[in-house]
PDB file of N, CA, C and O in Angstrom, chain B, residues numbered from 101:
ATOM      1  N   MET B 101      39.842  70.476  54.404  1.00  0.00           N
ATOM      2  CA  MET B 101      38.687  70.793  53.598  1.00  0.00           C
ATOM      3  C   MET B 101      38.063  69.512  53.067  1.00  0.00           C
ATOM      4  O   MET B 101      38.727  68.493  52.879  1.00  0.00           O
ATOM      5  N   LEU B 102      36.767  69.606  52.834  1.00  0.00           N
ATOM      6  CA  LEU B 102      36.075  68.466  52.247  1.00  0.00           C
ATOM      7  C   LEU B 102      36.423  68.374  50.784  1.00  0.00           C
ATOM      8  O   LEU B 102      36.508  69.389  50.092  1.00  0.00           O
ATOM      9  N   ALA B 103      36.619  67.185  50.320  1.00  0.00           N
ATOM     10  CA  ALA B 103      36.912  66.981  48.908  1.00  0.00           C
ATOM     11  C   ALA B 103      35.597  66.921  48.150  1.00  0.00           C
ATOM     12  O   ALA B 103      35.130  65.846  47.773  1.00  0.00           O
ATOM     13  N   LEU B 104      35.012  68.078  47.933  1.00  0.00           N
ATOM     14  CA  LEU B 104      33.728  68.146  47.238  1.00  0.00           C
ATOM     15  C   LEU B 104      33.863  68.994  45.993  1.00  0.00           C
ATOM     16  O   LEU B 104      34.552  70.014  45.993  1.00  0.00           O
ATOM     17  N   THR B 105      33.219  68.575  44.960  1.00  0.00           N
ATOM     18  CA  THR B 105      33.071  69.438  43.804  1.00  0.00           C
ATOM     19  C   THR B 105      31.778  70.188  44.025  1.00  0.00           C
ATOM     20  O   THR B 105      31.286  70.241  45.152  1.00  0.00           O
ATOM     21  N   SER B 106      31.214  70.767  42.985  1.00  0.00           N
ATOM     22  CA  SER B 106      29.958  71.486  43.172  1.00  0.00           C
ATOM     23  C   SER B 106      28.795  70.526  43.365  1.00  0.00           C
ATOM     24  O   SER B 106      27.666  70.960  43.592  1.00  0.00           O
ATOM     25  N   HIS B 107      29.055  69.232  43.277  1.00  0.00           N
ATOM     26  CA  HIS B 107      28.017  68.236  43.475  1.00  0.00           C
ATOM     27  C   HIS B 107      28.482  67.210  44.494  1.00  0.00           C
ATOM     28  O   HIS B 107      29.662  66.865  44.558  1.00  0.00           O
ATOM     29  N   ALA B 108      27.560  66.741  45.270  1.00  0.00           N
ATOM     30  CA  ALA B 108      27.851  65.643  46.194  1.00  0.00           C
ATOM     31  C   ALA B 108      27.164  64.409  45.639  1.00  0.00           C
ATOM     32  O   ALA B 108      26.065  64.502  45.093  1.00  0.00           O
ATOM     33  N   TYR B 109      27.788  63.280  45.769  1.00  0.00           N
ATOM     34  CA  TYR B 109      27.234  62.055  45.201  1.00  0.00           C
ATOM     35  C   TYR B 109      26.581  61.216  46.268  1.00  0.00           C
ATOM     36  O   TYR B 109      27.145  60.988  47.338  1.00  0.00           O
ATOM     37  N   ARG B 110      25.410  60.770  45.968  1.00  0.00           N
ATOM     38  CA  ARG B 110      24.708  59.782  46.784  1.00  0.00           C
ATOM     39  C   ARG B 110      24.151  58.795  45.784  1.00  0.00           C
ATOM     40  O   ARG B 110      23.617  59.214  44.757  1.00  0.00           O
ATOM     41  N   PRO B 111      24.253  57.510  46.037  1.00  0.00           N
ATOM     42  CA  PRO B 111      23.812  56.531  45.043  1.00  0.00           C
ATOM     43  C   PRO B 111      22.438  56.861  44.467  1.00  0.00           C
ATOM     44  O   PRO B 111      21.439  56.914  45.184  1.00  0.00           O
ATOM     45  N   GLY B 112      22.415  57.078  43.171  1.00  0.00           N
ATOM     46  CA  GLY B 112      21.169  57.337  42.470  1.00  0.00           C
ATOM     47  C   GLY B 112      20.706  58.777  42.486  1.00  0.00           C
ATOM     48  O   GLY B 112      19.732  59.123  41.818  1.00  0.00           O
ATOM     49  N   VAL B 113      21.398  59.633  43.249  1.00  0.00           N
ATOM     50  CA  VAL B 113      20.962  61.022  43.362  1.00  0.00           C
ATOM     51  C   VAL B 113      22.175  61.944  43.274  1.00  0.00           C
ATOM     52  O   VAL B 113      23.189  61.712  43.933  1.00  0.00           O
ATOM     53  N   MET B 114      22.064  62.980  42.463  1.00  0.00           N
ATOM     54  CA  MET B 114      23.109  63.983  42.381  1.00  0.00           C
ATOM     55  C   MET B 114      22.500  65.279  42.877  1.00  0.00           C
ATOM     56  O   MET B 114      21.547  65.781  42.281  1.00  0.00           O
ATOM     57  N   THR B 115      23.031  65.828  43.953  1.00  0.00           N
ATOM     58  CA  THR B 115      22.487  67.018  44.567  1.00  0.00           C
ATOM     59  C   THR B 115      23.549  68.108  44.591  1.00  0.00           C
ATOM     60  O   THR B 115      24.677  67.875  45.027  1.00  0.00           O
ATOM     61  N   GLU B 116      23.191  69.285  44.128  1.00  0.00           N
ATOM     62  CA  GLU B 116      24.133  70.398  44.174  1.00  0.00           C
ATOM     63  C   GLU B 116      24.042  71.076  45.529  1.00  0.00           C
ATOM     64  O   GLU B 116      22.949  71.405  45.992  1.00  0.00           O
ATOM     65  N   LEU B 117      25.179  71.284  46.160  1.00  0.00           N
ATOM     66  CA  LEU B 117      25.228  71.949  47.444  1.00  0.00           C
ATOM     67  C   LEU B 117      25.694  73.388  47.227  1.00  0.00           C
ATOM     68  O   LEU B 117      26.577  73.642  46.407  1.00  0.00           O
ATOM     69  N   SER B 118      25.101  74.322  47.960  1.00  0.00           N
ATOM     70  CA  SER B 118      25.484  75.722  47.819  1.00  0.00           C
ATOM     71  C   SER B 118      26.893  75.944  48.359  1.00  0.00           C
ATOM     72  O   SER B 118      27.407  75.152  49.150  1.00  0.00           O
ATOM     73  N   GLU B 119      27.492  77.020  47.922  1.00  0.00           N
ATOM     74  CA  GLU B 119      28.833  77.371  48.408  1.00  0.00           C
ATOM     75  C   GLU B 119      28.800  77.603  49.915  1.00  0.00           C
ATOM     76  O   GLU B 119      29.741  77.228  50.614  1.00  0.00           O
ATOM     77  N   ARG B 120      27.744  78.209  50.422  1.00  0.00           N
ATOM     78  CA  ARG B 120      27.630  78.460  51.865  1.00  0.00           C
ATOM     79  C   ARG B 120      27.560  77.131  52.622  1.00  0.00           C
ATOM     80  O   ARG B 120      28.197  76.968  53.663  1.00  0.00           O
ATOM     81  N   THR B 121      26.786  76.190  52.095  1.00  0.00           N
ATOM     82  CA  THR B 121      26.679  74.887  52.754  1.00  0.00           C
ATOM     83  C   THR B 121      28.027  74.193  52.776  1.00  0.00           C
ATOM     84  O   THR B 121      28.416  73.634  53.801  1.00  0.00           O
ATOM     85  N   LYS B 122      28.743  74.220  51.669  1.00  0.00           N
ATOM     86  CA  LYS B 122      30.066  73.588  51.624  1.00  0.00           C
ATOM     87  C   LYS B 122      31.022  74.268  52.595  1.00  0.00           C
ATOM     88  O   LYS B 122      31.824  73.603  53.250  1.00  0.00           O
ATOM     89  N   ALA B 123      30.938  75.598  52.691  1.00  0.00           N
ATOM     90  CA  ALA B 123      31.789  76.319  53.641  1.00  0.00           C
ATOM     91  C   ALA B 123      31.432  75.932  55.078  1.00  0.00           C
ATOM     92  O   ALA B 123      32.318  75.722  55.906  1.00  0.00           O
ATOM     93  N   ASN B 124      30.143  75.841  55.367  1.00  0.00           N
ATOM     94  CA  ASN B 124      29.710  75.417  56.701  1.00  0.00           C
ATOM     95  C   ASN B 124      30.208  74.016  57.011  1.00  0.00           C
ATOM     96  O   ASN B 124      30.647  73.748  58.130  1.00  0.00           O
ATOM     97  N   MET B 125      30.146  73.123  56.040  1.00  0.00           N
ATOM     98  CA  MET B 125      30.619  71.755  56.231  1.00  0.00           C
ATOM     99  C   MET B 125      32.120  71.735  56.533  1.00  0.00           C
ATOM    100  O   MET B 125      32.572  70.993  57.405  1.00  0.00           O
ATOM    101  N   ASP B 126      32.882  72.549  55.814  1.00  0.00           N
ATOM    102  CA  ASP B 126      34.327  72.632  56.048  1.00  0.00           C
ATOM    103  C   ASP B 126      34.629  73.108  57.460  1.00  0.00           C
ATOM    104  O   ASP B 126      35.463  72.530  58.157  1.00  0.00           O
ATOM    105  N   VAL B 127      33.940  74.170  57.875  1.00  0.00           N
ATOM    106  CA  VAL B 127      34.161  74.723  59.217  1.00  0.00           C
ATOM    107  C   VAL B 127      33.849  73.678  60.280  1.00  0.00           C
ATOM    108  O   VAL B 127      34.642  73.462  61.197  1.00  0.00           O
ATOM    109  N   VAL B 128      32.703  73.033  60.158  1.00  0.00           N
ATOM    110  CA  VAL B 128      32.283  72.046  61.156  1.00  0.00           C
ATOM    111  C   VAL B 128      33.229  70.846  61.170  1.00  0.00           C
ATOM    112  O   VAL B 128      33.577  70.345  62.240  1.00  0.00           O
ATOM    113  N   LEU B 129      33.638  70.391  60.013  1.00  0.00           N
ATOM    114  CA  LEU B 129      34.569  69.260  59.950  1.00  0.00           C
ATOM    115  C   LEU B 129      35.875  69.602  60.668  1.00  0.00           C
ATOM    116  O   LEU B 129      36.378  68.806  61.462  1.00  0.00           O
ATOM    117  N   GLU B 130      36.418  70.781  60.389  1.00  0.00           N
ATOM    118  CA  GLU B 130      37.678  71.178  61.016  1.00  0.00           C
ATOM    119  C   GLU B 130      37.527  71.333  62.524  1.00  0.00           C
ATOM    120  O   GLU B 130      38.381  70.874  63.283  1.00  0.00           O
ATOM    121  N   GLN B 131      36.449  71.973  62.964  1.00  0.00           N
ATOM    122  CA  GLN B 131      36.223  72.145  64.400  1.00  0.00           C
ATOM    123  C   GLN B 131      36.078  70.798  65.099  1.00  0.00           C
ATOM    124  O   GLN B 131      36.625  70.593  66.182  1.00  0.00           O
ATOM    125  N   THR B 132      35.360  69.907  64.494  1.00  0.00           N
ATOM    126  CA  THR B 132      35.106  68.601  65.101  1.00  0.00           C
ATOM    127  C   THR B 132      36.374  67.763  65.152  1.00  0.00           C
ATOM    128  O   THR B 132      36.658  67.123  66.164  1.00  0.00           O
ATOM    129  N   CYS B 133      37.127  67.765  64.078  1.00  0.00           N
ATOM    130  CA  CYS B 133      38.330  66.931  64.014  1.00  0.00           C
ATOM    131  C   CYS B 133      39.447  67.437  64.912  1.00  0.00           C
ATOM    132  O   CYS B 133      40.382  66.690  65.200  1.00  0.00           O
ATOM    133  N   ARG B 134      39.377  68.685  65.364  1.00  0.00           N
ATOM    134  CA  ARG B 134      40.361  69.187  66.327  1.00  0.00           C
ATOM    135  C   ARG B 134      40.291  68.412  67.630  1.00  0.00           C
ATOM    136  O   ARG B 134      41.246  68.406  68.407  1.00  0.00           O
ATOM    137  N   GLN B 135      39.178  67.769  67.867  1.00  0.00           N
ATOM    138  CA  GLN B 135      39.012  66.999  69.099  1.00  0.00           C
ATOM    139  C   GLN B 135      39.662  65.621  69.004  1.00  0.00           C
ATOM    140  O   GLN B 135      39.760  64.910  70.004  1.00  0.00           O
ATOM    141  N   LEU B 136      40.100  65.249  67.819  1.00  0.00           N
ATOM    142  CA  LEU B 136      40.765  63.966  67.602  1.00  0.00           C
ATOM    143  C   LEU B 136      42.278  64.157  67.648  1.00  0.00           C
ATOM    144  O   LEU B 136      42.773  65.235  67.318  1.00  0.00           O
ATOM    145  N   PRO B 137      43.012  63.134  68.050  1.00  0.00           N
ATOM    146  CA  PRO B 137      44.474  63.241  68.041  1.00  0.00           C
ATOM    147  C   PRO B 137      44.983  63.603  66.644  1.00  0.00           C
ATOM    148  O   PRO B 137      44.606  62.978  65.652  1.00  0.00           O
ATOM    149  N   HIS B 138      45.833  64.605  66.582  1.00  0.00           N
ATOM    150  CA  HIS B 138      46.454  65.050  65.322  1.00  0.00           C
ATOM    151  C   HIS B 138      45.421  65.476  64.276  1.00  0.00           C
ATOM    152  O   HIS B 138      45.699  65.418  63.078  1.00  0.00           O
ATOM    153  N   GLY B 139      44.241  65.898  64.712  1.00  0.00           N
ATOM    154  CA  GLY B 139      43.214  66.351  63.770  1.00  0.00           C
ATOM    155  C   GLY B 139      42.458  65.226  63.094  1.00  0.00           C
ATOM    156  O   GLY B 139      41.680  65.474  62.173  1.00  0.00           O
ATOM    157  N   GLY B 140      42.666  64.016  63.524  1.00  0.00           N
ATOM    158  CA  GLY B 140      41.959  62.866  62.972  1.00  0.00           C
ATOM    159  C   GLY B 140      42.677  62.249  61.792  1.00  0.00           C
ATOM    160  O   GLY B 140      43.308  62.942  60.994  1.00  0.00           O
ATOM    161  N   ASP B 141      42.571  60.935  61.694  1.00  0.00           N
ATOM    162  CA  ASP B 141      43.156  60.247  60.545  1.00  0.00           C
ATOM    163  C   ASP B 141      42.179  60.319  59.366  1.00  0.00           C
ATOM    164  O   ASP B 141      41.047  60.779  59.508  1.00  0.00           O
ATOM    165  N   HIS B 142      42.633  59.865  58.226  1.00  0.00           N
ATOM    166  CA  HIS B 142      41.828  59.957  57.006  1.00  0.00           C
ATOM    167  C   HIS B 142      40.469  59.284  57.167  1.00  0.00           C
ATOM    168  O   HIS B 142      39.445  59.853  56.789  1.00  0.00           O
ATOM    169  N   ASP B 143      40.455  58.085  57.722  1.00  0.00           N
ATOM    170  CA  ASP B 143      39.195  57.346  57.842  1.00  0.00           C
ATOM    171  C   ASP B 143      38.208  58.038  58.782  1.00  0.00           C
ATOM    172  O   ASP B 143      37.006  58.055  58.518  1.00  0.00           O
ATOM    173  N   SER B 144      38.708  58.602  59.866  1.00  0.00           N
ATOM    174  CA  SER B 144      37.836  59.305  60.811  1.00  0.00           C
ATOM    175  C   SER B 144      37.255  60.559  60.178  1.00  0.00           C
ATOM    176  O   SER B 144      36.062  60.834  60.308  1.00  0.00           O
ATOM    177  N   ARG B 145      38.101  61.316  59.495  1.00  0.00           N
ATOM    178  CA  ARG B 145      37.640  62.537  58.833  1.00  0.00           C
ATOM    179  C   ARG B 145      36.619  62.192  57.747  1.00  0.00           C
ATOM    180  O   ARG B 145      35.616  62.885  57.578  1.00  0.00           O
ATOM    181  N   ARG B 146      36.889  61.123  57.027  1.00  0.00           N
ATOM    182  CA  ARG B 146      35.967  60.713  55.964  1.00  0.00           C
ATOM    183  C   ARG B 146      34.613  60.300  56.551  1.00  0.00           C
ATOM    184  O   ARG B 146      33.570  60.651  56.000  1.00  0.00           O
ATOM    185  N   PHE B 147      34.620  59.571  57.643  1.00  0.00           N
ATOM    186  CA  PHE B 147      33.392  59.136  58.296  1.00  0.00           C
ATOM    187  C   PHE B 147      32.540  60.353  58.669  1.00  0.00           C
ATOM    188  O   PHE B 147      31.343  60.392  58.383  1.00  0.00           O
ATOM    189  N   ILE B 148      33.160  61.333  59.302  1.00  0.00           N
ATOM    190  CA  ILE B 148      32.435  62.530  59.702  1.00  0.00           C
ATOM    191  C   ILE B 148      31.976  63.311  58.469  1.00  0.00           C
ATOM    192  O   ILE B 148      30.844  63.793  58.434  1.00  0.00           O
ATOM    193  N   ALA B 149      32.830  63.440  57.471  1.00  0.00           N
ATOM    194  CA  ALA B 149      32.472  64.166  56.250  1.00  0.00           C
ATOM    195  C   ALA B 149      31.285  63.511  55.539  1.00  0.00           C
ATOM    196  O   ALA B 149      30.406  64.208  55.033  1.00  0.00           O
ATOM    197  N   GLU B 150      31.257  62.192  55.500  1.00  0.00           N
ATOM    198  CA  GLU B 150      30.136  61.499  54.856  1.00  0.00           C
ATOM    199  C   GLU B 150      28.827  61.781  55.578  1.00  0.00           C
ATOM    200  O   GLU B 150      27.784  61.950  54.947  1.00  0.00           O
ATOM    201  N   ARG B 151      28.887  61.830  56.904  1.00  0.00           N
ATOM    202  CA  ARG B 151      27.688  62.161  57.687  1.00  0.00           C
ATOM    203  C   ARG B 151      27.244  63.591  57.396  1.00  0.00           C
ATOM    204  O   ARG B 151      26.049  63.870  57.300  1.00  0.00           O
ATOM    205  N   LEU B 152      28.212  64.491  57.257  1.00  0.00           N
ATOM    206  CA  LEU B 152      27.874  65.884  56.942  1.00  0.00           C
ATOM    207  C   LEU B 152      27.231  66.003  55.565  1.00  0.00           C
ATOM    208  O   LEU B 152      26.278  66.761  55.388  1.00  0.00           O
ATOM    209  N   ILE B 153      27.740  65.269  54.606  1.00  0.00           N
ATOM    210  CA  ILE B 153      27.174  65.301  53.252  1.00  0.00           C
ATOM    211  C   ILE B 153      25.739  64.794  53.282  1.00  0.00           C
ATOM    212  O   ILE B 153      24.850  65.403  52.689  1.00  0.00           O
ATOM    213  N   GLU B 154      25.517  63.695  53.961  1.00  0.00           N
ATOM    214  CA  GLU B 154      24.157  63.144  54.065  1.00  0.00           C
ATOM    215  C   GLU B 154      23.207  64.158  54.686  1.00  0.00           C
ATOM    216  O   GLU B 154      22.082  64.336  54.219  1.00  0.00           O
ATOM    217  N   ALA B 155      23.665  64.818  55.738  1.00  0.00           N
ATOM    218  CA  ALA B 155      22.824  65.806  56.419  1.00  0.00           C
ATOM    219  C   ALA B 155      22.521  66.981  55.495  1.00  0.00           C
ATOM    220  O   ALA B 155      21.379  67.434  55.415  1.00  0.00           O
ATOM    221  N   ALA B 156      23.540  67.472  54.799  1.00  0.00           N
ATOM    222  CA  ALA B 156      23.349  68.611  53.902  1.00  0.00           C
ATOM    223  C   ALA B 156      22.389  68.258  52.772  1.00  0.00           C
ATOM    224  O   ALA B 156      21.546  69.071  52.392  1.00  0.00           O
ATOM    225  N   GLU B 157      22.515  67.065  52.244  1.00  0.00           N
ATOM    226  CA  GLU B 157      21.608  66.634  51.174  1.00  0.00           C
ATOM    227  C   GLU B 157      20.170  66.512  51.666  1.00  0.00           C
ATOM    228  O   GLU B 157      19.228  66.594  50.879  1.00  0.00           O
ATOM    229  N   SER B 158      20.008  66.317  52.973  1.00  0.00           N
ATOM    230  CA  SER B 158      18.675  66.218  53.566  1.00  0.00           C
ATOM    231  C   SER B 158      18.133  67.583  53.971  1.00  0.00           C
ATOM    232  O   SER B 158      17.029  67.684  54.505  1.00  0.00           O
ATOM    233  N   GLY B 159      18.910  68.629  53.718  1.00  0.00           N
ATOM    234  CA  GLY B 159      18.450  69.978  53.999  1.00  0.00           C
ATOM    235  C   GLY B 159      18.959  70.586  55.285  1.00  0.00           C
ATOM    236  O   GLY B 159      18.557  71.694  55.640  1.00  0.00           O
ATOM    237  N   HIS B 160      19.832  69.890  55.993  1.00  0.00           N
ATOM    238  CA  HIS B 160      20.401  70.408  57.242  1.00  0.00           C
ATOM    239  C   HIS B 160      21.710  71.117  56.903  1.00  0.00           C
ATOM    240  O   HIS B 160      22.767  70.494  56.807  1.00  0.00           O
ATOM    241  N   CYS B 161      21.613  72.438  56.723  1.00  0.00           N
ATOM    242  CA  CYS B 161      22.741  73.170  56.151  1.00  0.00           C
ATOM    243  C   CYS B 161      23.351  74.234  57.051  1.00  0.00           C
ATOM    244  O   CYS B 161      24.377  74.818  56.704  1.00  0.00           O
ATOM    245  N   THR B 162      22.735  74.498  58.207  1.00  0.00           N
ATOM    246  CA  THR B 162      23.275  75.546  59.063  1.00  0.00           C
ATOM    247  C   THR B 162      24.446  75.017  59.876  1.00  0.00           C
ATOM    248  O   THR B 162      24.619  73.807  60.024  1.00  0.00           O
ATOM    249  N   LEU B 163      25.247  75.936  60.399  1.00  0.00           N
ATOM    250  CA  LEU B 163      26.368  75.527  61.243  1.00  0.00           C
ATOM    251  C   LEU B 163      25.878  74.726  62.444  1.00  0.00           C
ATOM    252  O   LEU B 163      26.491  73.728  62.824  1.00  0.00           O
ATOM    253  N   GLY B 164      24.787  75.161  63.032  1.00  0.00           N
ATOM    254  CA  GLY B 164      24.250  74.460  64.202  1.00  0.00           C
ATOM    255  C   GLY B 164      23.824  73.050  63.884  1.00  0.00           C
ATOM    256  O   GLY B 164      24.169  72.112  64.602  1.00  0.00           O
ATOM    257  N   GLU B 165      23.075  72.894  62.809  1.00  0.00           N
ATOM    258  CA  GLU B 165      22.600  71.559  62.418  1.00  0.00           C
ATOM    259  C   GLU B 165      23.758  70.646  62.062  1.00  0.00           C
ATOM    260  O   GLU B 165      23.809  69.495  62.496  1.00  0.00           O
ATOM    261  N   LEU B 166      24.685  71.161  61.274  1.00  0.00           N
ATOM    262  CA  LEU B 166      25.833  70.355  60.869  1.00  0.00           C
ATOM    263  C   LEU B 166      26.724  70.028  62.063  1.00  0.00           C
ATOM    264  O   LEU B 166      27.320  68.953  62.124  1.00  0.00           O
ATOM    265  N   GLY B 167      26.812  70.965  63.013  1.00  0.00           N
ATOM    266  CA  GLY B 167      27.593  70.713  64.216  1.00  0.00           C
ATOM    267  C   GLY B 167      27.038  69.553  65.020  1.00  0.00           C
ATOM    268  O   GLY B 167      27.791  68.728  65.537  1.00  0.00           O
ATOM    269  N   ILE B 168      25.720  69.493  65.122  1.00  0.00           N
ATOM    270  CA  ILE B 168      25.080  68.381  65.838  1.00  0.00           C
ATOM    271  C   ILE B 168      25.404  67.059  65.153  1.00  0.00           C
ATOM    272  O   ILE B 168      25.759  66.079  65.808  1.00  0.00           O
ATOM    273  N   VAL B 169      25.280  67.041  63.843  1.00  0.00           N
ATOM    274  CA  VAL B 169      25.562  65.827  63.071  1.00  0.00           C
ATOM    275  C   VAL B 169      27.017  65.402  63.269  1.00  0.00           C
ATOM    276  O   VAL B 169      27.302  64.223  63.478  1.00  0.00           O
ATOM    277  N   ALA B 170      27.922  66.357  63.201  1.00  0.00           N
ATOM    278  CA  ALA B 170      29.347  66.043  63.339  1.00  0.00           C
ATOM    279  C   ALA B 170      29.668  65.532  64.743  1.00  0.00           C
ATOM    280  O   ALA B 170      30.444  64.589  64.896  1.00  0.00           O
ATOM    281  N   ARG B 171      29.077  66.144  65.763  1.00  0.00           N
ATOM    282  CA  ARG B 171      29.330  65.681  67.135  1.00  0.00           C
ATOM    283  C   ARG B 171      28.795  64.275  67.353  1.00  0.00           C
ATOM    284  O   ARG B 171      29.412  63.471  68.052  1.00  0.00           O
ATOM    285  N   ARG B 172      27.654  63.980  66.758  1.00  0.00           N
ATOM    286  CA  ARG B 172      27.119  62.609  66.863  1.00  0.00           C
ATOM    287  C   ARG B 172      28.032  61.610  66.167  1.00  0.00           C
ATOM    288  O   ARG B 172      28.280  60.518  66.677  1.00  0.00           O
ATOM    289  N   ALA B 173      28.526  61.997  65.000  1.00  0.00           N
ATOM    290  CA  ALA B 173      29.459  61.111  64.275  1.00  0.00           C
ATOM    291  C   ALA B 173      30.734  60.905  65.081  1.00  0.00           C
ATOM    292  O   ALA B 173      31.257  59.793  65.145  1.00  0.00           O
ATOM    293  N   LEU B 174      31.237  61.979  65.698  1.00  0.00           N
ATOM    294  CA  LEU B 174      32.434  61.873  66.525  1.00  0.00           C
ATOM    295  C   LEU B 174      32.183  60.954  67.715  1.00  0.00           C
ATOM    296  O   LEU B 174      33.024  60.118  68.044  1.00  0.00           O
ATOM    297  N   ALA B 175      31.035  61.105  68.355  1.00  0.00           N
ATOM    298  CA  ALA B 175      30.691  60.240  69.490  1.00  0.00           C
ATOM    299  C   ALA B 175      30.612  58.787  69.053  1.00  0.00           C
ATOM    300  O   ALA B 175      31.035  57.890  69.783  1.00  0.00           O
ATOM    301  N   GLU B 176      30.076  58.554  67.870  1.00  0.00           N
ATOM    302  CA  GLU B 176      30.005  57.190  67.342  1.00  0.00           C
ATOM    303  C   GLU B 176      31.406  56.627  67.095  1.00  0.00           C
ATOM    304  O   GLU B 176      31.679  55.466  67.400  1.00  0.00           O
ATOM    305  N   LEU B 177      32.283  57.453  66.545  1.00  0.00           N
ATOM    306  CA  LEU B 177      33.664  57.017  66.315  1.00  0.00           C
ATOM    307  C   LEU B 177      34.355  56.670  67.631  1.00  0.00           C
ATOM    308  O   LEU B 177      35.013  55.636  67.745  1.00  0.00           O
ATOM    309  N   ILE B 178      34.198  57.535  68.611  1.00  0.00           N
ATOM    310  CA  ILE B 178      34.834  57.300  69.910  1.00  0.00           C
ATOM    311  C   ILE B 178      34.256  56.060  70.558  1.00  0.00           C
ATOM    312  O   ILE B 178      34.980  55.291  71.190  1.00  0.00           O
ATOM    313  N   GLY B 179      32.950  55.859  70.405  1.00  0.00           N
ATOM    314  CA  GLY B 179      32.299  54.670  70.952  1.00  0.00           C
ATOM    315  C   GLY B 179      32.795  53.391  70.324  1.00  0.00           C
ATOM    316  O   GLY B 179      32.808  52.339  70.963  1.00  0.00           O
ATOM    317  N   LYS B 180      33.207  53.478  69.057  1.00  0.00           N
ATOM    318  CA  LYS B 180      33.758  52.314  68.350  1.00  0.00           C
ATOM    319  C   LYS B 180      35.224  52.094  68.677  1.00  0.00           C
ATOM    320  O   LYS B 180      35.820  51.092  68.282  1.00  0.00           O
ATOM    321  N   GLY B 181      35.790  53.034  69.397  1.00  0.00           N
ATOM    322  CA  GLY B 181      37.209  52.912  69.732  1.00  0.00           C
ATOM    323  C   GLY B 181      38.108  53.621  68.766  1.00  0.00           C
ATOM    324  O   GLY B 181      39.275  53.259  68.616  1.00  0.00           O
ATOM    325  N   GLY B 182      37.566  54.664  68.081  1.00  0.00           N
ATOM    326  CA  GLY B 182      38.413  55.469  67.190  1.00  0.00           C
ATOM    327  C   GLY B 182      38.179  55.060  65.824  1.00  0.00           C
ATOM    328  O   GLY B 182      38.787  55.606  64.904  1.00  0.00           O
TER     329      GLY B 182
END
């Protein structure tokens, strides 16, 4: 699960995320990290979670939108060598 309270922090901005958005983020994070060895290490999961938070704060809150963001983050991680 994402370590989120009812607010997500972005420098200078505090944005409240809906419970549905947080649930969608959790689902997408778990689905995406299953593709990593052992479900991903802390740094990999955090990298993807940060991308999801940024996307949600920008208004991309559906499973489909968040899934795209997570897959791009995963591809970036793999491209960097994990």
